[in-house]
Amino acid sequence: MKFSHFEEAYLHTMDQVYYSPEYENNPRGFKSKERLNCSFEIKNPIERVCYKPSRQENIIFNFAEALWYLSGSNKLDFISYYASNIAKYSADGEILTGTAYGPKLFSFGENKINQWERLINVLIEDKDTKRGFIQIFDANEDIFLRNIDVSCTIGLQFFQRENDLHLCTFMRANDAFRGIVSDIFSFTFIQEMMATQLGLNTGKYYHNVATMHIYEPDNPKVESVLSDETNTCQLNYSFPSMPHKNNWEDLRTVIEYEALLRNRELALSKEQIDAIEIDEYWKQLITLFAIYQSIYYSKKIDAQLYHTLLPIYQYFVKNKWASLL
């Protein structure tokens, strides 16, 4: 199947799994509906969100998870600040193993292979290469029931074709209601980050999943989203693109500020964010994290910061936390 953007792919896939499942089963004791061997193409992967109001997509968590991966961290306190329920996947309360893709990207296995750097060099050596693969799932992972944190993603394969960087993702398992939203957000963010570093356009995104499923407790929410008749095209939003440059220096600055905000080591005003010497695209992310600091610690949203957001980010913040405005 081919789709122009994520929302189309998301709604179609969820509809197929929910209303036309191939199997209904109980993996690890959790009732679910399932379809096997699902694949689709997204023409414009920068449009990586679902605008349906009923979905209440958490745009701040999505950016945080993508940064968590790109920071190379496996620390639970980083990502659980944005989603406390993820703590149940940590065996020691300190780190995550299967879920944390950052160490897989930048220090994989015993030899601590920096797969990102290796991929860049492979693409520079041979722009038509078929070897541009980043491995995520590790055969050394404990796949028995005693371990609840096994990597869902097998790997990411990048292709430079002409001036576009395409990405094929391979997953052993994907939740068609929850996980797919943040997973494709992060994978396409990584794709765009890689493309800008190489001076290429962000090409197509291909999603390949062995088992696509929906867990029974999410059934009411799935039905709500699938029956949501909001015409999101009329919202007339377009998801922002990264600057066409190597964005790593700006990204590292955002990661530094994210940690300071998360640990309440500083608070930021509009004027202070304006003074940070990075591109406006990345200042918007810092603003989102500054807003989340006030949501997390004070249960309110700083009105001045909120009004500095792009309309598209205002939409997601208001849709998720309307009562705090």
PDB file of C-alpha atoms in Angstrom:
ATOM      1  CA  MET A   1       0.000   0.000   0.000  1.00  0.00           C
ATOM      2  CA  LYS A   2       1.119   3.559  -0.731  1.00  0.00           C
ATOM      3  CA  PHE A   3       0.149   6.615   1.304  1.00  0.00           C
ATOM      4  CA  SER A   4       1.010  10.267   0.998  1.00  0.00           C
ATOM      5  CA  HIS A   5       1.604  10.819   4.731  1.00  0.00           C
ATOM      6  CA  PHE A   6       1.543   9.064   8.097  1.00  0.00           C
ATOM      7  CA  GLU A   7      -2.068   9.785   9.075  1.00  0.00           C
ATOM      8  CA  GLU A   8      -3.393   7.985   5.992  1.00  0.00           C
ATOM      9  CA  ALA A   9      -1.183   4.952   6.685  1.00  0.00           C
ATOM     10  CA  TYR A  10      -2.055   4.948  10.390  1.00  0.00           C
ATOM     11  CA  LEU A  11      -5.828   5.012   9.950  1.00  0.00           C
ATOM     12  CA  HIS A  12      -5.799   2.389   7.185  1.00  0.00           C
ATOM     13  CA  THR A  13      -3.533   0.015   9.124  1.00  0.00           C
ATOM     14  CA  MET A  14      -5.484   0.395  12.359  1.00  0.00           C
ATOM     15  CA  ASP A  15      -8.763  -0.189  10.537  1.00  0.00           C
ATOM     16  CA  GLN A  16      -7.401  -3.362   8.914  1.00  0.00           C
ATOM     17  CA  VAL A  17      -6.088  -4.821  12.165  1.00  0.00           C
ATOM     18  CA  TYR A  18      -9.164  -3.903  14.212  1.00  0.00           C
ATOM     19  CA  TYR A  19     -11.991  -4.777  11.815  1.00  0.00           C
ATOM     20  CA  SER A  20     -10.304  -7.474   9.716  1.00  0.00           C
ATOM     21  CA  PRO A  21      -7.848  -9.306  11.973  1.00  0.00           C
ATOM     22  CA  GLU A  22      -6.313 -12.561  10.819  1.00  0.00           C
ATOM     23  CA  TYR A  23      -5.932 -13.828  14.384  1.00  0.00           C
ATOM     24  CA  GLU A  24      -7.181 -13.107  17.892  1.00  0.00           C
ATOM     25  CA  ASN A  25      -4.710 -14.412  20.443  1.00  0.00           C
ATOM     26  CA  ASN A  26      -3.067 -13.916  23.858  1.00  0.00           C
ATOM     27  CA  PRO A  27       0.693 -13.289  23.583  1.00  0.00           C
ATOM     28  CA  ARG A  28       2.155 -12.981  27.088  1.00  0.00           C
ATOM     29  CA  GLY A  29      -1.418 -13.257  28.393  1.00  0.00           C
ATOM     30  CA  PHE A  30      -2.676 -10.068  26.697  1.00  0.00           C
ATOM     31  CA  LYS A  31      -5.674 -10.398  24.383  1.00  0.00           C
ATOM     32  CA  SER A  32      -5.034  -8.871  20.984  1.00  0.00           C
ATOM     33  CA  LYS A  33      -6.092  -8.707  17.353  1.00  0.00           C
ATOM     34  CA  GLU A  34      -3.356  -9.370  14.834  1.00  0.00           C
ATOM     35  CA  ARG A  35      -2.410  -9.276  11.153  1.00  0.00           C
ATOM     36  CA  LEU A  36       0.851 -10.721   9.847  1.00  0.00           C
ATOM     37  CA  ASN A  37       3.304  -9.300   7.315  1.00  0.00           C
ATOM     38  CA  CYS A  38       2.122  -5.689   6.961  1.00  0.00           C
ATOM     39  CA  SER A  39       3.993  -3.271   4.702  1.00  0.00           C
ATOM     40  CA  PHE A  40       3.345   0.207   3.366  1.00  0.00           C
ATOM     41  CA  GLU A  41       5.064   3.224   1.808  1.00  0.00           C
ATOM     42  CA  ILE A  42       4.824   6.862   2.920  1.00  0.00           C
ATOM     43  CA  LYS A  43       5.663   9.363   0.193  1.00  0.00           C
ATOM     44  CA  ASN A  44       6.256  12.333   2.503  1.00  0.00           C
ATOM     45  CA  PRO A  45       7.667  11.037   5.806  1.00  0.00           C
ATOM     46  CA  ILE A  46       8.148  14.540   7.206  1.00  0.00           C
ATOM     47  CA  GLU A  47       4.339  14.565   7.650  1.00  0.00           C
ATOM     48  CA  ARG A  48       4.869  12.160  10.529  1.00  0.00           C
ATOM     49  CA  VAL A  49       1.854  12.871  12.780  1.00  0.00           C
ATOM     50  CA  CYS A  50      -1.856  12.112  13.172  1.00  0.00           C
ATOM     51  CA  TYR A  51      -3.982  15.255  13.469  1.00  0.00           C
ATOM     52  CA  LYS A  52      -7.208  13.536  14.514  1.00  0.00           C
ATOM     53  CA  PRO A  53      -8.298  15.257  17.761  1.00  0.00           C
ATOM     54  CA  SER A  54      -9.506  11.969  19.221  1.00  0.00           C
ATOM     55  CA  ARG A  55      -5.983  10.496  19.020  1.00  0.00           C
ATOM     56  CA  GLN A  56      -4.523  13.232  21.269  1.00  0.00           C
ATOM     57  CA  GLU A  57      -1.017  12.617  19.955  1.00  0.00           C
ATOM     58  CA  ASN A  58       1.656  13.636  22.470  1.00  0.00           C
ATOM     59  CA  ILE A  59       4.008  15.640  20.261  1.00  0.00           C
ATOM     60  CA  ILE A  60       6.390  16.415  23.144  1.00  0.00           C
ATOM     61  CA  PHE A  61       6.884  12.732  23.979  1.00  0.00           C
ATOM     62  CA  ASN A  62       7.476  11.999  20.302  1.00  0.00           C
ATOM     63  CA  PHE A  63      10.267  14.563  20.053  1.00  0.00           C
ATOM     64  CA  ALA A  64      11.681  13.423  23.415  1.00  0.00           C
ATOM     65  CA  GLU A  65      11.851   9.790  22.312  1.00  0.00           C
ATOM     66  CA  ALA A  66      13.575  10.716  19.047  1.00  0.00           C
ATOM     67  CA  LEU A  67      16.125  12.778  20.992  1.00  0.00           C
ATOM     68  CA  TRP A  68      16.545   9.961  23.512  1.00  0.00           C
ATOM     69  CA  TYR A  69      17.559   7.663  20.664  1.00  0.00           C
ATOM     70  CA  LEU A  70      19.852  10.237  19.065  1.00  0.00           C
ATOM     71  CA  SER A  71      21.481  11.062  22.414  1.00  0.00           C
ATOM     72  CA  GLY A  72      22.601   7.418  22.648  1.00  0.00           C
ATOM     73  CA  SER A  73      21.071   7.131  26.120  1.00  0.00           C
ATOM     74  CA  ASN A  74      19.488   4.063  27.711  1.00  0.00           C
ATOM     75  CA  LYS A  75      18.573   5.895  30.928  1.00  0.00           C
ATOM     76  CA  LEU A  76      15.065   5.287  32.238  1.00  0.00           C
ATOM     77  CA  ASP A  77      14.823   8.662  34.001  1.00  0.00           C
ATOM     78  CA  PHE A  78      15.147  10.462  30.641  1.00  0.00           C
ATOM     79  CA  ILE A  79      12.212   8.847  28.867  1.00  0.00           C
ATOM     80  CA  SER A  80      10.018   8.010  31.895  1.00  0.00           C
ATOM     81  CA  TYR A  81       9.818  11.753  32.656  1.00  0.00           C
ATOM     82  CA  TYR A  82       7.660  11.979  29.523  1.00  0.00           C
ATOM     83  CA  ALA A  83       5.865   8.615  29.909  1.00  0.00           C
ATOM     84  CA  SER A  84       5.923   7.177  33.423  1.00  0.00           C
ATOM     85  CA  ASN A  85       4.396   3.831  32.378  1.00  0.00           C
ATOM     86  CA  ILE A  86       7.556   2.939  30.470  1.00  0.00           C
ATOM     87  CA  ALA A  87       9.222   2.237  33.829  1.00  0.00           C
ATOM     88  CA  LYS A  88       7.544  -1.180  33.908  1.00  0.00           C
ATOM     89  CA  TYR A  89       9.881  -2.299  31.102  1.00  0.00           C
ATOM     90  CA  SER A  90      13.031  -1.665  33.133  1.00  0.00           C
ATOM     91  CA  ALA A  91      14.396  -4.661  35.038  1.00  0.00           C
ATOM     92  CA  ASP A  92      16.592  -2.596  37.382  1.00  0.00           C
ATOM     93  CA  GLY A  93      14.772   0.741  37.500  1.00  0.00           C
ATOM     94  CA  GLU A  94      17.826   2.449  35.996  1.00  0.00           C
ATOM     95  CA  ILE A  95      18.081   1.574  32.313  1.00  0.00           C
ATOM     96  CA  LEU A  96      16.125   0.081  29.433  1.00  0.00           C
ATOM     97  CA  THR A  97      17.693  -2.555  27.203  1.00  0.00           C
ATOM     98  CA  GLY A  98      15.463  -3.593  24.289  1.00  0.00           C
ATOM     99  CA  THR A  99      13.493  -0.343  24.119  1.00  0.00           C
ATOM    100  CA  ALA A 100      16.557   1.907  24.178  1.00  0.00           C
ATOM    101  CA  TYR A 101      17.684   2.121  20.546  1.00  0.00           C
ATOM    102  CA  GLY A 102      20.276   4.847  21.197  1.00  0.00           C
ATOM    103  CA  PRO A 103      23.070   2.538  22.357  1.00  0.00           C
ATOM    104  CA  LYS A 104      22.276   0.274  19.387  1.00  0.00           C
ATOM    105  CA  LEU A 105      22.798   3.203  17.026  1.00  0.00           C
ATOM    106  CA  PHE A 106      26.040   4.498  18.475  1.00  0.00           C
ATOM    107  CA  SER A 107      27.733   1.692  20.445  1.00  0.00           C
ATOM    108  CA  PHE A 108      26.330  -1.634  19.319  1.00  0.00           C
ATOM    109  CA  GLY A 109      27.463  -4.863  20.986  1.00  0.00           C
ATOM    110  CA  GLU A 110      30.743  -5.848  22.568  1.00  0.00           C
ATOM    111  CA  ASN A 111      32.736  -3.933  19.961  1.00  0.00           C
ATOM    112  CA  LYS A 112      30.751  -0.721  20.605  1.00  0.00           C
ATOM    113  CA  ILE A 113      30.166  -0.189  16.886  1.00  0.00           C
ATOM    114  CA  ASN A 114      29.045   3.324  15.992  1.00  0.00           C
ATOM    115  CA  GLN A 115      26.553   2.262  13.330  1.00  0.00           C
ATOM    116  CA  TRP A 116      25.582   5.852  12.505  1.00  0.00           C
ATOM    117  CA  GLU A 117      29.148   6.850  11.672  1.00  0.00           C
ATOM    118  CA  ARG A 118      29.726   3.600   9.777  1.00  0.00           C
ATOM    119  CA  LEU A 119      26.577   4.164   7.726  1.00  0.00           C
ATOM    120  CA  ILE A 120      27.664   7.688   6.789  1.00  0.00           C
ATOM    121  CA  ASN A 121      31.021   6.324   5.604  1.00  0.00           C
ATOM    122  CA  VAL A 122      29.387   3.481   3.647  1.00  0.00           C
ATOM    123  CA  LEU A 123      27.101   5.940   1.843  1.00  0.00           C
ATOM    124  CA  ILE A 124      30.011   8.256   1.076  1.00  0.00           C
ATOM    125  CA  GLU A 125      32.106   5.323  -0.244  1.00  0.00           C
ATOM    126  CA  ASP A 126      29.309   3.984  -2.488  1.00  0.00           C
ATOM    127  CA  LYS A 127      26.196   6.134  -2.906  1.00  0.00           C
ATOM    128  CA  ASP A 128      24.342   3.219  -4.555  1.00  0.00           C
ATOM    129  CA  THR A 129      25.131   0.783  -1.743  1.00  0.00           C
ATOM    130  CA  LYS A 130      22.746  -1.957  -0.615  1.00  0.00           C
ATOM    131  CA  ARG A 131      24.635  -2.349   2.673  1.00  0.00           C
ATOM    132  CA  GLY A 132      23.378   0.733   4.495  1.00  0.00           C
ATOM    133  CA  PHE A 133      21.890  -1.240   7.377  1.00  0.00           C
ATOM    134  CA  ILE A 134      21.654  -0.326  11.060  1.00  0.00           C
ATOM    135  CA  GLN A 135      20.892  -3.328  13.274  1.00  0.00           C
ATOM    136  CA  ILE A 136      18.666  -2.836  16.329  1.00  0.00           C
ATOM    137  CA  PHE A 137      17.519  -6.295  17.495  1.00  0.00           C
ATOM    138  CA  ASP A 138      20.416  -8.219  18.986  1.00  0.00           C
ATOM    139  CA  ALA A 139      20.487 -12.045  18.969  1.00  0.00           C
ATOM    140  CA  ASN A 140      21.979 -11.803  22.457  1.00  0.00           C
ATOM    141  CA  GLU A 141      18.693 -10.374  23.791  1.00  0.00           C
ATOM    142  CA  ASP A 142      16.745 -12.609  26.188  1.00  0.00           C
ATOM    143  CA  ILE A 143      13.535 -13.403  24.251  1.00  0.00           C
ATOM    144  CA  PHE A 144      11.908 -15.566  26.925  1.00  0.00           C
ATOM    145  CA  LEU A 145       8.871 -14.395  28.930  1.00  0.00           C
ATOM    146  CA  ARG A 146      11.038 -13.420  31.912  1.00  0.00           C
ATOM    147  CA  ASN A 147      12.257 -10.423  29.889  1.00  0.00           C
ATOM    148  CA  ILE A 148       9.561  -7.848  29.018  1.00  0.00           C
ATOM    149  CA  ASP A 149      11.898  -5.437  27.203  1.00  0.00           C
ATOM    150  CA  VAL A 150      12.840  -6.999  23.855  1.00  0.00           C
ATOM    151  CA  SER A 151      13.600  -4.776  20.845  1.00  0.00           C
ATOM    152  CA  CYS A 152      10.569  -4.562  18.561  1.00  0.00           C
ATOM    153  CA  THR A 153      12.689  -3.195  15.723  1.00  0.00           C
ATOM    154  CA  ILE A 154      15.001  -5.477  13.763  1.00  0.00           C
ATOM    155  CA  GLY A 155      16.790  -2.747  11.849  1.00  0.00           C
ATOM    156  CA  LEU A 156      16.796   0.278   9.573  1.00  0.00           C
ATOM    157  CA  GLN A 157      18.081   0.182   5.996  1.00  0.00           C
ATOM    158  CA  PHE A 158      18.960   3.403   4.209  1.00  0.00           C
ATOM    159  CA  PHE A 159      19.198   3.870   0.454  1.00  0.00           C
ATOM    160  CA  GLN A 160      20.624   6.869  -1.369  1.00  0.00           C
ATOM    161  CA  ARG A 161      18.959   6.928  -4.753  1.00  0.00           C
ATOM    162  CA  GLU A 162      19.712   9.996  -6.864  1.00  0.00           C
ATOM    163  CA  ASN A 163      19.415  12.895  -4.384  1.00  0.00           C
ATOM    164  CA  ASP A 164      16.960  11.224  -1.999  1.00  0.00           C
ATOM    165  CA  LEU A 165      17.597   9.215   1.156  1.00  0.00           C
ATOM    166  CA  HIS A 166      14.969   6.480   1.525  1.00  0.00           C
ATOM    167  CA  LEU A 167      14.478   4.402   4.665  1.00  0.00           C
ATOM    168  CA  CYS A 168      13.134   0.833   5.005  1.00  0.00           C
ATOM    169  CA  THR A 169      12.286  -0.170   8.569  1.00  0.00           C
ATOM    170  CA  PHE A 170      11.909  -3.817   9.594  1.00  0.00           C
ATOM    171  CA  MET A 171      10.041  -4.638  12.799  1.00  0.00           C
ATOM    172  CA  ARG A 172       9.231  -8.004  14.367  1.00  0.00           C
ATOM    173  CA  ALA A 173       6.194  -6.458  16.135  1.00  0.00           C
ATOM    174  CA  ASN A 174       4.320  -3.152  16.161  1.00  0.00           C
ATOM    175  CA  ASP A 175       1.269  -1.906  18.070  1.00  0.00           C
ATOM    176  CA  ALA A 176      -1.083  -0.447  15.430  1.00  0.00           C
ATOM    177  CA  PHE A 177      -2.695   2.009  17.872  1.00  0.00           C
ATOM    178  CA  ARG A 178       0.069   3.150  20.253  1.00  0.00           C
ATOM    179  CA  GLY A 179       3.593   2.178  19.240  1.00  0.00           C
ATOM    180  CA  ILE A 180       3.308   2.892  15.542  1.00  0.00           C
ATOM    181  CA  VAL A 181       2.709   6.605  16.241  1.00  0.00           C
ATOM    182  CA  SER A 182       5.924   7.217  18.169  1.00  0.00           C
ATOM    183  CA  ASP A 183       7.955   4.621  16.249  1.00  0.00           C
ATOM    184  CA  ILE A 184       7.359   6.116  12.811  1.00  0.00           C
ATOM    185  CA  PHE A 185       7.793   9.604  14.235  1.00  0.00           C
ATOM    186  CA  SER A 186      11.253   8.637  15.549  1.00  0.00           C
ATOM    187  CA  PHE A 187      12.321   6.608  12.514  1.00  0.00           C
ATOM    188  CA  THR A 188      11.399   9.355  10.048  1.00  0.00           C
ATOM    189  CA  PHE A 189      13.047  11.940  12.320  1.00  0.00           C
ATOM    190  CA  ILE A 190      16.221   9.812  12.196  1.00  0.00           C
ATOM    191  CA  GLN A 191      15.813   9.553   8.402  1.00  0.00           C
ATOM    192  CA  GLU A 192      15.555  13.341   8.076  1.00  0.00           C
ATOM    193  CA  MET A 193      18.505  13.848  10.429  1.00  0.00           C
ATOM    194  CA  MET A 194      20.624  11.496   8.339  1.00  0.00           C
ATOM    195  CA  ALA A 195      19.473  13.073   5.056  1.00  0.00           C
ATOM    196  CA  THR A 196      20.323  16.608   6.153  1.00  0.00           C
ATOM    197  CA  GLN A 197      23.736  15.472   7.390  1.00  0.00           C
ATOM    198  CA  LEU A 198      24.443  14.002   3.952  1.00  0.00           C
ATOM    199  CA  GLY A 199      23.037  17.021   2.098  1.00  0.00           C
ATOM    200  CA  LEU A 200      20.234  14.897   0.600  1.00  0.00           C
ATOM    201  CA  ASN A 201      16.468  15.220   0.361  1.00  0.00           C
ATOM    202  CA  THR A 202      14.326  13.144   2.693  1.00  0.00           C
ATOM    203  CA  GLY A 203      13.041  10.385   0.430  1.00  0.00           C
ATOM    204  CA  LYS A 204      10.275   7.835   0.899  1.00  0.00           C
ATOM    205  CA  TYR A 205       9.694   5.805   4.052  1.00  0.00           C
ATOM    206  CA  TYR A 206       8.853   2.073   3.940  1.00  0.00           C
ATOM    207  CA  HIS A 207       7.396   0.309   7.020  1.00  0.00           C
ATOM    208  CA  ASN A 208       7.597  -3.499   7.203  1.00  0.00           C
ATOM    209  CA  VAL A 209       6.150  -5.326  10.213  1.00  0.00           C
ATOM    210  CA  ALA A 210       5.919  -9.086  10.892  1.00  0.00           C
ATOM    211  CA  THR A 211       3.078  -8.818  13.407  1.00  0.00           C
ATOM    212  CA  MET A 212       0.834  -5.745  13.585  1.00  0.00           C
ATOM    213  CA  HIS A 213      -1.539  -5.870  16.525  1.00  0.00           C
ATOM    214  CA  ILE A 214      -3.970  -4.024  18.807  1.00  0.00           C
ATOM    215  CA  TYR A 215      -4.399  -4.953  22.474  1.00  0.00           C
ATOM    216  CA  GLU A 216      -7.942  -5.359  23.783  1.00  0.00           C
ATOM    217  CA  PRO A 217      -7.840  -2.569  26.444  1.00  0.00           C
ATOM    218  CA  ASP A 218      -7.300  -0.049  23.618  1.00  0.00           C
ATOM    219  CA  ASN A 219     -10.443  -1.109  21.724  1.00  0.00           C
ATOM    220  CA  PRO A 220     -12.620   1.861  22.850  1.00  0.00           C
ATOM    221  CA  LYS A 221      -9.893   4.361  21.904  1.00  0.00           C
ATOM    222  CA  VAL A 222      -9.327   2.672  18.547  1.00  0.00           C
ATOM    223  CA  GLU A 223     -13.052   2.892  17.779  1.00  0.00           C
ATOM    224  CA  SER A 224     -13.051   6.551  18.801  1.00  0.00           C
ATOM    225  CA  VAL A 225     -10.203   7.431  16.427  1.00  0.00           C
ATOM    226  CA  LEU A 226     -11.587   5.377  13.533  1.00  0.00           C
ATOM    227  CA  SER A 227     -15.001   7.047  13.882  1.00  0.00           C
ATOM    228  CA  ASP A 228     -13.531  10.560  14.190  1.00  0.00           C
ATOM    229  CA  GLU A 229     -14.899  12.416  11.143  1.00  0.00           C
ATOM    230  CA  THR A 230     -12.730  15.502  11.559  1.00  0.00           C
ATOM    231  CA  ASN A 231     -11.442  16.599   8.157  1.00  0.00           C
ATOM    232  CA  THR A 232      -7.831  17.182   9.158  1.00  0.00           C
ATOM    233  CA  CYS A 233      -6.939  18.518   5.697  1.00  0.00           C
ATOM    234  CA  GLN A 234      -8.957  21.606   6.605  1.00  0.00           C
ATOM    235  CA  LEU A 235      -6.591  22.278   9.498  1.00  0.00           C
ATOM    236  CA  ASN A 236      -4.105  23.225   6.782  1.00  0.00           C
ATOM    237  CA  TYR A 237      -1.029  22.339   8.832  1.00  0.00           C
ATOM    238  CA  SER A 238       2.297  21.286   7.377  1.00  0.00           C
ATOM    239  CA  PHE A 239       4.855  19.626   9.629  1.00  0.00           C
ATOM    240  CA  PRO A 240       8.097  21.654   9.856  1.00  0.00           C
ATOM    241  CA  SER A 241      11.213  20.430   8.041  1.00  0.00           C
ATOM    242  CA  MET A 242      14.701  20.460   9.515  1.00  0.00           C
ATOM    243  CA  PRO A 243      17.107  23.093   8.160  1.00  0.00           C
ATOM    244  CA  HIS A 244      19.080  21.863   5.137  1.00  0.00           C
ATOM    245  CA  LYS A 245      22.420  21.589   6.930  1.00  0.00           C
ATOM    246  CA  ASN A 246      24.250  19.233   9.260  1.00  0.00           C
ATOM    247  CA  ASN A 247      21.998  19.605  12.320  1.00  0.00           C
ATOM    248  CA  TRP A 248      24.106  17.773  14.879  1.00  0.00           C
ATOM    249  CA  GLU A 249      25.476  20.874  16.642  1.00  0.00           C
ATOM    250  CA  ASP A 250      21.968  22.286  17.120  1.00  0.00           C
ATOM    251  CA  LEU A 251      20.629  18.885  18.188  1.00  0.00           C
ATOM    252  CA  ARG A 252      23.322  18.537  20.860  1.00  0.00           C
ATOM    253  CA  THR A 253      22.376  21.979  22.198  1.00  0.00           C
ATOM    254  CA  VAL A 254      18.721  20.894  22.403  1.00  0.00           C
ATOM    255  CA  ILE A 255      19.731  17.703  24.239  1.00  0.00           C
ATOM    256  CA  GLU A 256      21.711  19.770  26.782  1.00  0.00           C
ATOM    257  CA  TYR A 257      18.778  22.104  27.460  1.00  0.00           C
ATOM    258  CA  GLU A 258      16.311  19.194  27.598  1.00  0.00           C
ATOM    259  CA  ALA A 259      18.306  17.632  30.467  1.00  0.00           C
ATOM    260  CA  LEU A 260      18.542  20.930  32.364  1.00  0.00           C
ATOM    261  CA  LEU A 261      14.795  21.500  32.026  1.00  0.00           C
ATOM    262  CA  ARG A 262      13.907  17.916  32.917  1.00  0.00           C
ATOM    263  CA  ASN A 263      16.055  18.027  36.049  1.00  0.00           C
ATOM    264  CA  ARG A 264      14.674  21.464  36.965  1.00  0.00           C
ATOM    265  CA  GLU A 265      18.147  22.988  36.899  1.00  0.00           C
ATOM    266  CA  LEU A 266      16.809  26.000  35.012  1.00  0.00           C
ATOM    267  CA  ALA A 267      13.629  27.508  33.639  1.00  0.00           C
ATOM    268  CA  LEU A 268      13.526  29.369  30.341  1.00  0.00           C
ATOM    269  CA  SER A 269      11.661  32.475  29.251  1.00  0.00           C
ATOM    270  CA  LYS A 270      10.871  33.396  25.656  1.00  0.00           C
ATOM    271  CA  GLU A 271      13.711  35.911  25.680  1.00  0.00           C
ATOM    272  CA  GLN A 272      16.212  33.337  26.959  1.00  0.00           C
ATOM    273  CA  ILE A 273      15.208  30.833  24.281  1.00  0.00           C
ATOM    274  CA  ASP A 274      15.443  33.549  21.618  1.00  0.00           C
ATOM    275  CA  ALA A 275      19.043  34.190  22.712  1.00  0.00           C
ATOM    276  CA  ILE A 276      20.174  30.582  22.168  1.00  0.00           C
ATOM    277  CA  GLU A 277      22.280  30.491  19.022  1.00  0.00           C
ATOM    278  CA  ILE A 278      20.593  27.681  17.107  1.00  0.00           C
ATOM    279  CA  ASP A 279      18.148  27.543  14.229  1.00  0.00           C
ATOM    280  CA  GLU A 280      14.504  28.453  14.900  1.00  0.00           C
ATOM    281  CA  TYR A 281      13.443  24.869  14.120  1.00  0.00           C
ATOM    282  CA  TRP A 282      15.386  23.650  17.155  1.00  0.00           C
ATOM    283  CA  LYS A 283      14.330  26.573  19.369  1.00  0.00           C
ATOM    284  CA  GLN A 284      10.773  25.362  18.906  1.00  0.00           C
ATOM    285  CA  LEU A 285      11.765  21.996  20.399  1.00  0.00           C
ATOM    286  CA  ILE A 286      13.361  23.687  23.403  1.00  0.00           C
ATOM    287  CA  THR A 287      10.164  25.712  23.826  1.00  0.00           C
ATOM    288  CA  LEU A 288       8.125  22.492  23.814  1.00  0.00           C
ATOM    289  CA  PHE A 289      10.382  21.003  26.499  1.00  0.00           C
ATOM    290  CA  ALA A 290      10.141  24.226  28.557  1.00  0.00           C
ATOM    291  CA  ILE A 291       6.349  24.023  28.312  1.00  0.00           C
ATOM    292  CA  TYR A 292       6.434  20.381  29.394  1.00  0.00           C
ATOM    293  CA  GLN A 293       8.520  21.372  32.432  1.00  0.00           C
ATOM    294  CA  SER A 294       5.639  23.587  33.582  1.00  0.00           C
ATOM    295  CA  ILE A 295       3.132  20.806  32.790  1.00  0.00           C
ATOM    296  CA  TYR A 296       5.129  18.228  34.746  1.00  0.00           C
ATOM    297  CA  TYR A 297       6.061  20.276  37.786  1.00  0.00           C
ATOM    298  CA  SER A 298       3.331  22.946  38.002  1.00  0.00           C
ATOM    299  CA  LYS A 299       0.369  21.440  36.148  1.00  0.00           C
ATOM    300  CA  LYS A 300      -0.006  24.536  34.008  1.00  0.00           C
ATOM    301  CA  ILE A 301       1.181  25.893  30.682  1.00  0.00           C
ATOM    302  CA  ASP A 302       3.208  29.096  30.434  1.00  0.00           C
ATOM    303  CA  ALA A 303       1.039  31.296  28.216  1.00  0.00           C
ATOM    304  CA  GLN A 304       3.922  33.374  26.862  1.00  0.00           C
ATOM    305  CA  LEU A 305       5.851  30.276  25.788  1.00  0.00           C
ATOM    306  CA  TYR A 306       2.722  28.701  24.320  1.00  0.00           C
ATOM    307  CA  HIS A 307       2.132  31.729  22.086  1.00  0.00           C
ATOM    308  CA  THR A 308       5.696  31.547  20.718  1.00  0.00           C
ATOM    309  CA  LEU A 309       5.011  28.071  19.316  1.00  0.00           C
ATOM    310  CA  LEU A 310       4.227  27.501  15.673  1.00  0.00           C
ATOM    311  CA  PRO A 311       0.451  27.060  15.154  1.00  0.00           C
ATOM    312  CA  ILE A 312       0.928  23.356  14.439  1.00  0.00           C
ATOM    313  CA  TYR A 313       2.632  22.792  17.811  1.00  0.00           C
ATOM    314  CA  GLN A 314       0.035  24.961  19.558  1.00  0.00           C
ATOM    315  CA  TYR A 315      -2.604  22.668  18.065  1.00  0.00           C
ATOM    316  CA  PHE A 316      -1.034  19.518  19.513  1.00  0.00           C
ATOM    317  CA  VAL A 317      -0.355  21.070  22.942  1.00  0.00           C
ATOM    318  CA  LYS A 318      -3.896  22.444  23.200  1.00  0.00           C
ATOM    319  CA  ASN A 319      -5.419  19.185  21.996  1.00  0.00           C
ATOM    320  CA  LYS A 320      -3.491  17.190  24.616  1.00  0.00           C
ATOM    321  CA  TRP A 321      -3.524  19.566  27.595  1.00  0.00           C
ATOM    322  CA  ALA A 322      -6.461  21.949  26.989  1.00  0.00           C
ATOM    323  CA  SER A 323      -7.360  22.057  30.685  1.00  0.00           C
ATOM    324  CA  LEU A 324      -3.939  23.499  31.577  1.00  0.00           C
ATOM    325  CA  LEU A 325      -4.171  26.515  29.273  1.00  0.00           C
TER     326      LEU A 325
END
